[in-house]
Short mmCIF file of N, CA and C in Angstrom, two decimals:
data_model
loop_
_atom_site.label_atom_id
_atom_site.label_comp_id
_atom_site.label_asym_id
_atom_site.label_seq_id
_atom_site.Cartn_x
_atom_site.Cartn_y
_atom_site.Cartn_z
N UNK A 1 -10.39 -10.85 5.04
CA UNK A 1 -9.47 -10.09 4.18
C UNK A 1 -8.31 -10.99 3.80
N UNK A 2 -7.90 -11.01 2.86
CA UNK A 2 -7.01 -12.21 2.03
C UNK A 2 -5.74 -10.55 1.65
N UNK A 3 -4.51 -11.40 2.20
CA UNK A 3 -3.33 -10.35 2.18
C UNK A 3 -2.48 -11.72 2.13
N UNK A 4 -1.87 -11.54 0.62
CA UNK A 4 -0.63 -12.58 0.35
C UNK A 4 0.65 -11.34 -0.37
N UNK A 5 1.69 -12.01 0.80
CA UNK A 5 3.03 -11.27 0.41
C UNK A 5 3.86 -12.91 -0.11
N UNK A 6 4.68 -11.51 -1.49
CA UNK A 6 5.99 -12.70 -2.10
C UNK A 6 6.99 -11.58 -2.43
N UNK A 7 8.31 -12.22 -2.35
CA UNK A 7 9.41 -11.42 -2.85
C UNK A 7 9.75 -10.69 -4.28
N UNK A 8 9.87 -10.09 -4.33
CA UNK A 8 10.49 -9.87 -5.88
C UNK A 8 11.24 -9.02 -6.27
N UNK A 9 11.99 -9.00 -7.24
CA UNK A 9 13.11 -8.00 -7.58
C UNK A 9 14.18 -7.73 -6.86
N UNK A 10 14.62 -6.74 -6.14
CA UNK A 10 15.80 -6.91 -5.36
C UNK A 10 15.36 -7.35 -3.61
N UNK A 11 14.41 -7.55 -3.66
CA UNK A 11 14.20 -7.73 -2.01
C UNK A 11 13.34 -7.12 -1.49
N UNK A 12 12.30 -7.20 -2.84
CA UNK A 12 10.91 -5.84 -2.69
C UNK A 12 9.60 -6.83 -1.90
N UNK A 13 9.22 -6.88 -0.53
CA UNK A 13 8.17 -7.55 -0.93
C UNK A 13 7.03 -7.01 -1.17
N UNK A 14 6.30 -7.77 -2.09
CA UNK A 14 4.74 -6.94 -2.81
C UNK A 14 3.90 -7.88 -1.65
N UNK A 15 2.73 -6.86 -1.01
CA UNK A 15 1.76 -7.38 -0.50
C UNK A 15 0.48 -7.33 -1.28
N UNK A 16 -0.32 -8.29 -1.77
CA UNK A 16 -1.50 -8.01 -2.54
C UNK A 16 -2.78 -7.83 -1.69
N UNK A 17 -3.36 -6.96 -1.83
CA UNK A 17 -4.37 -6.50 -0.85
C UNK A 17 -5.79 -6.85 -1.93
N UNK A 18 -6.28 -8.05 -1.15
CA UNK A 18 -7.37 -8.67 -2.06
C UNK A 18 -8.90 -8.29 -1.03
N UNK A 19 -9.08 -7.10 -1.31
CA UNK A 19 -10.60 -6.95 -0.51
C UNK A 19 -10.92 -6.30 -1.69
N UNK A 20 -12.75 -5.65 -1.30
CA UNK A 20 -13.51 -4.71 -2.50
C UNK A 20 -13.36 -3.16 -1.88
N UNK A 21 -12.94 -3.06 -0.41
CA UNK A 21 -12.57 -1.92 0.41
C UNK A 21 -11.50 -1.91 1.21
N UNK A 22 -10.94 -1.14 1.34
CA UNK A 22 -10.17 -0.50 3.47
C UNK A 22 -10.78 0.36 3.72
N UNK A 23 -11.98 -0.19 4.82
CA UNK A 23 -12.23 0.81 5.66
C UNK A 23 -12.12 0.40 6.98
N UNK A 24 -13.44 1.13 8.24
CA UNK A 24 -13.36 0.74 9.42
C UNK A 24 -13.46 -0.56 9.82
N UNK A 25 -14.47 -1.29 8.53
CA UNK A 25 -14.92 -2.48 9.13
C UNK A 25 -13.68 -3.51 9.02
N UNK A 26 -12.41 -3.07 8.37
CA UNK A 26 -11.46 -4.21 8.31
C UNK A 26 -10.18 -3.71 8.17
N UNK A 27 -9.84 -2.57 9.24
CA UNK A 27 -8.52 -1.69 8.84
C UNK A 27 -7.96 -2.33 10.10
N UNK A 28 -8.72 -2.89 11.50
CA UNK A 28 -7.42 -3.52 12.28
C UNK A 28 -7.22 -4.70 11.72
N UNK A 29 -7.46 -5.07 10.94
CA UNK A 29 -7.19 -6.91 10.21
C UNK A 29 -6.13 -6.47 9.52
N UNK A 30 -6.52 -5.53 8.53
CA UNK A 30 -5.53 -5.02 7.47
C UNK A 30 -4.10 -4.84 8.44
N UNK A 31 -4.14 -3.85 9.39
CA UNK A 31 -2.79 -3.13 9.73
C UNK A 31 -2.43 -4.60 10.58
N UNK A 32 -3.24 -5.42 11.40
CA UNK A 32 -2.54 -6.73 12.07
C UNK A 32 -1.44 -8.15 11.01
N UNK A 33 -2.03 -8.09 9.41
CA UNK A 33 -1.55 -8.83 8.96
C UNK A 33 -0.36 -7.90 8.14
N UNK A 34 -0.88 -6.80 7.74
CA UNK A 34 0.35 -6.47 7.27
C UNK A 34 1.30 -6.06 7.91
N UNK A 35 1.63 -6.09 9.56
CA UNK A 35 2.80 -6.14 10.21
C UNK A 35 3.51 -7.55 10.25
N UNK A 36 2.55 -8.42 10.55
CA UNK A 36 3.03 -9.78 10.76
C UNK A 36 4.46 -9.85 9.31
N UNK A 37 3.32 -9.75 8.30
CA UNK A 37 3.96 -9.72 6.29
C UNK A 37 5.24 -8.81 6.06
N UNK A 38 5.04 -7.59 7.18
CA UNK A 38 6.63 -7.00 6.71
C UNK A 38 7.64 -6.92 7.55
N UNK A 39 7.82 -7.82 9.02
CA UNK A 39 8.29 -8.01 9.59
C UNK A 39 9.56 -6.82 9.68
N UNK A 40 10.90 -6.68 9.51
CA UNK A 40 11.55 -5.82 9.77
C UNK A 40 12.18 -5.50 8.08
N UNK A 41 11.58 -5.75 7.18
CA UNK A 41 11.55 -5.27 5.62
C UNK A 41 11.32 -3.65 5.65
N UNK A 42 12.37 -3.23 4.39
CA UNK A 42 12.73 -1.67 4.34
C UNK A 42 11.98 -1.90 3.02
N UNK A 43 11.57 -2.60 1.90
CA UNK A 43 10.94 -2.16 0.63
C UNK A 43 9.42 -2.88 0.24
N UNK A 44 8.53 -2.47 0.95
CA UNK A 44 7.32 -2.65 0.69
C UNK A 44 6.35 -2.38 -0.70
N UNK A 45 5.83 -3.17 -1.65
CA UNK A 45 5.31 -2.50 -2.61
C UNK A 45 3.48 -3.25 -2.02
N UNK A 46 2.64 -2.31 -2.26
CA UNK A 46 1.04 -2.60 -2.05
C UNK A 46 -0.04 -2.51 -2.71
N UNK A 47 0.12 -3.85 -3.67
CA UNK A 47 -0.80 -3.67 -4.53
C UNK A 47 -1.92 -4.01 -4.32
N UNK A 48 -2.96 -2.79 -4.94
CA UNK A 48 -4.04 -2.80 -4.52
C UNK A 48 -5.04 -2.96 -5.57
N UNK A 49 -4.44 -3.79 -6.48
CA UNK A 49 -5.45 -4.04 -8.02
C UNK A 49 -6.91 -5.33 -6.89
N UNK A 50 -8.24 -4.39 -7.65
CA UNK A 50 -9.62 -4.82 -6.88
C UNK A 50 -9.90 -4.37 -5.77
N UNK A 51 -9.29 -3.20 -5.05
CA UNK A 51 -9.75 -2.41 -4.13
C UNK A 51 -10.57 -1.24 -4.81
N UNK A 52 -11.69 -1.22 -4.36
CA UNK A 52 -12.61 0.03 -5.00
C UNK A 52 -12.67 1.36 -4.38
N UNK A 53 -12.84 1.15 -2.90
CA UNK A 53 -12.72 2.16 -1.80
C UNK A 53 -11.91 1.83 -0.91
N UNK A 54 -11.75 3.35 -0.22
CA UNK A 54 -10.49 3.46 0.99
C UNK A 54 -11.23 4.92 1.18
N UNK A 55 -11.72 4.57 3.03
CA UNK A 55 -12.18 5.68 3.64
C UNK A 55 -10.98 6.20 4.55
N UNK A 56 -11.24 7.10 5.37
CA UNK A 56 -10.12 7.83 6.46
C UNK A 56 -9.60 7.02 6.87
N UNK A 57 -10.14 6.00 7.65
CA UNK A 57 -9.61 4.38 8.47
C UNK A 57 -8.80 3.73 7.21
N UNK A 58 -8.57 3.75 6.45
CA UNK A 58 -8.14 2.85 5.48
C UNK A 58 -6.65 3.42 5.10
N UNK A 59 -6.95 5.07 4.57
CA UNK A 59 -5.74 5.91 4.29
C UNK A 59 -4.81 5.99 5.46
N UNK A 60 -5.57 6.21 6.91
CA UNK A 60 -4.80 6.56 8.39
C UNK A 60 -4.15 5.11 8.20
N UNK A 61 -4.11 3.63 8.15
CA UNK A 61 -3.87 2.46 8.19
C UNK A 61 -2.71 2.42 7.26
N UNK A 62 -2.53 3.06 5.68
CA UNK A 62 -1.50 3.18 4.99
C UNK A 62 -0.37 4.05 4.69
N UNK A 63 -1.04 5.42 5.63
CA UNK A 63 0.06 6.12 6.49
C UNK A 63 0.53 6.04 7.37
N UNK A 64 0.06 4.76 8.14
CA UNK A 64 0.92 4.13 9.23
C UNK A 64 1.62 3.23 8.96
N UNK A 65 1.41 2.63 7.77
CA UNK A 65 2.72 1.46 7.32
C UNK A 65 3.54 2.31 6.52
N UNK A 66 3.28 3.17 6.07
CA UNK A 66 4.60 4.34 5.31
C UNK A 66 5.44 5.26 6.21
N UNK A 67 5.03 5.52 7.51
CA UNK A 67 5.71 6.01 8.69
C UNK A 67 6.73 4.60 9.10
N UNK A 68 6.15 3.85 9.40
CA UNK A 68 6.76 2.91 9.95
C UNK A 68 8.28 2.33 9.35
N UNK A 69 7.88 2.42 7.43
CA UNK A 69 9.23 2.14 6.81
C UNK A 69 10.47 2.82 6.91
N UNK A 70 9.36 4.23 6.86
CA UNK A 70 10.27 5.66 6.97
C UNK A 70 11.26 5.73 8.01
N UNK A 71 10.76 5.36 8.80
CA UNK A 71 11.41 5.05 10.47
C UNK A 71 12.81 4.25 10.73
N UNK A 72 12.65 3.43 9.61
CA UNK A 72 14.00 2.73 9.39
C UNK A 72 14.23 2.54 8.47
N UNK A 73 14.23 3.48 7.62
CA UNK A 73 15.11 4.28 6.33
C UNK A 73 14.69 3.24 5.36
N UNK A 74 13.62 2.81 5.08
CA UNK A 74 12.86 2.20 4.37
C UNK A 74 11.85 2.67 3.44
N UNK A 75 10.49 2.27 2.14
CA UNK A 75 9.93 3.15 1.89
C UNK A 75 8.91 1.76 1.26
N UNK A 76 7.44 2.66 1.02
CA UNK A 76 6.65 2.24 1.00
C UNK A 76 5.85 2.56 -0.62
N UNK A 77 5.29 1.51 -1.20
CA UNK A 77 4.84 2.07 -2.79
C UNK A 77 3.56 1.23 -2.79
N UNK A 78 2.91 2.46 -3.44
CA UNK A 78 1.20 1.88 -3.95
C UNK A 78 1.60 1.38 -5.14
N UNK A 79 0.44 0.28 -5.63
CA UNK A 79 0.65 0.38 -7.55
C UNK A 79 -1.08 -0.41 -7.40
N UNK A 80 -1.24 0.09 -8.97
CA UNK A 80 -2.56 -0.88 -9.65
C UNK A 80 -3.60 -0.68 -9.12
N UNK A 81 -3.72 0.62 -8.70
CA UNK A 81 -5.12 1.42 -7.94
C UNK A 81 -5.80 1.40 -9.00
N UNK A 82 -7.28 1.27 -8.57
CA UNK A 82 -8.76 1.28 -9.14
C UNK A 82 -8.86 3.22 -9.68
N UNK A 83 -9.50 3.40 -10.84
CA UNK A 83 -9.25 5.14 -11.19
C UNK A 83 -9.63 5.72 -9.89
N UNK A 84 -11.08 4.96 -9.21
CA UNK A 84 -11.67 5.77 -8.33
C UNK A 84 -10.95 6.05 -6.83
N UNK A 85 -10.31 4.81 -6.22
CA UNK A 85 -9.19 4.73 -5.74
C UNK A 85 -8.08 5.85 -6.04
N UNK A 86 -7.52 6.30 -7.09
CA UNK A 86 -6.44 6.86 -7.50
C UNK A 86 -6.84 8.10 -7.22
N UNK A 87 -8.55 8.85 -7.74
CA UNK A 87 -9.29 10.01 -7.81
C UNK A 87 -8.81 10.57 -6.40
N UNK A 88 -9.54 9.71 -5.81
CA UNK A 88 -9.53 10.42 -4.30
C UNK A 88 -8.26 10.49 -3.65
N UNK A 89 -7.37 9.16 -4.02
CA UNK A 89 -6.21 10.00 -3.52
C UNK A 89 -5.56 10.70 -4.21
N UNK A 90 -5.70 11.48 -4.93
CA UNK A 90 -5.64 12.65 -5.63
C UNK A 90 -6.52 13.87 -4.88
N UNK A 91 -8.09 13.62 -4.75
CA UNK A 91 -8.96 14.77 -4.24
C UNK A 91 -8.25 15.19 -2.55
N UNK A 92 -7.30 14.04 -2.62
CA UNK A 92 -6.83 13.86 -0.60
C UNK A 92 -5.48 14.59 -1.01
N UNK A 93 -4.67 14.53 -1.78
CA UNK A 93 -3.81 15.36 -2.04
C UNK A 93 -2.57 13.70 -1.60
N UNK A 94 -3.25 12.72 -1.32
CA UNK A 94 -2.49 11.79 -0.61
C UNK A 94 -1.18 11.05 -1.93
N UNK A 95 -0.90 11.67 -3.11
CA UNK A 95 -0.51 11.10 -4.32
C UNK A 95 0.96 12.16 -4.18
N UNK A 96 0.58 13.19 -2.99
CA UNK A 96 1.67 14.02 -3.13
C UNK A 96 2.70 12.86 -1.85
N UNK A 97 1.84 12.21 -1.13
CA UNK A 97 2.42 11.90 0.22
C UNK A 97 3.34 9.99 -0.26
N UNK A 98 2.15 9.65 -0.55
CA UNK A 98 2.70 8.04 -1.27
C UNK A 98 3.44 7.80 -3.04
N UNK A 99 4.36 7.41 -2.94
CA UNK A 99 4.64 7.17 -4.31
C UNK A 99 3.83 5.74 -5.04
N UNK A 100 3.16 6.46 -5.72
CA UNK A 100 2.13 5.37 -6.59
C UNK A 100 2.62 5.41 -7.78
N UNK A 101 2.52 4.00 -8.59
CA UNK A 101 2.49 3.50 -9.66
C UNK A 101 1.59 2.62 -10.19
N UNK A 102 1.31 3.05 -11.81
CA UNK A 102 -0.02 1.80 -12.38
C UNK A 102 0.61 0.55 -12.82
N UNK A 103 1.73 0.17 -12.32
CA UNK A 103 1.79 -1.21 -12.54
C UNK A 103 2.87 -1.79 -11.76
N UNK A 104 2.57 -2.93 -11.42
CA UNK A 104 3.56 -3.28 -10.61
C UNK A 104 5.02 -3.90 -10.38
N UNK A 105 5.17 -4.04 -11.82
CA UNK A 105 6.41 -4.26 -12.17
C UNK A 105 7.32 -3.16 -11.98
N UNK A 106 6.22 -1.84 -12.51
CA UNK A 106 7.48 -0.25 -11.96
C UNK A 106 7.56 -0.09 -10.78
N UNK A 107 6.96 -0.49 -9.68
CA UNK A 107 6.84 -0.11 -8.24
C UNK A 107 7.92 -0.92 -7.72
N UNK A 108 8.02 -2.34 -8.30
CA UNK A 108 9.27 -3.37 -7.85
C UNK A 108 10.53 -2.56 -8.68
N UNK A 109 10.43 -1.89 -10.02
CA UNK A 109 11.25 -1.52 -9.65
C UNK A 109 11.99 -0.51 -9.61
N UNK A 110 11.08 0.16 -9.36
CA UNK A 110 11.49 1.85 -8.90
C UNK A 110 12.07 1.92 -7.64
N UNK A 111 13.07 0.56 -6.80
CA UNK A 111 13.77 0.45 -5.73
C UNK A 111 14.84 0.21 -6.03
N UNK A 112 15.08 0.15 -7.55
CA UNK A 112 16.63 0.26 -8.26
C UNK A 112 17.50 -0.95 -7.72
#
């Protein structure tokens, strides 16, 4: 799994999440590098442009890095989801829970 974080905008870092899935077979890789990547950072953006699927293991993995921000008054943003990607978290109701955006320039900077 290839996960490259860079800074941008006011102190946003974007992590790019370069797999074809998150699921079981690679959600402790996922949640191990993206702690290392946000170290004690309050503005996370996670783009997920070329992710196709995200099973339970995948969503439980990105509600645990959105708890975690939350925790220290921090916050967490999707952008550049695949439709089918977007569908389901929609059919999951999970669009009410994460603030998503289709591009990632609004996600950097919808942290004002």
């Amino acid at each position: 799994m290839e996960l490259n974080g860079t800074i941008e905008g006011q102190d946003v870092l974007v992590i790019e999440l370069r797999a074809d899935n998150l699921d079981a077979s690679n959600v402790r890789e996922f949640r191990d590098a993206v702690q290392s990547l946000m170290g004690d950072r309050t503005r996370v953006v996670l783009d997920m442009a070329g992710v196709k699927f995200v099973d339970s293991s995948g969503l439980g993995a990105l509600i645990s890095c959105l708890r975690q921000l939350n925790a220290r008054k921090g916050d967490f943003r999707l952008c550049e989801m695949s439709r089918t990607v977007r569908a389901l978290f929609e059919l999951m109701r999970m669009h009410r829970v994460f603030n998503i955006h289709d591009h990632r320039g609004d996600a950097v900077a919808s942290f004002g």
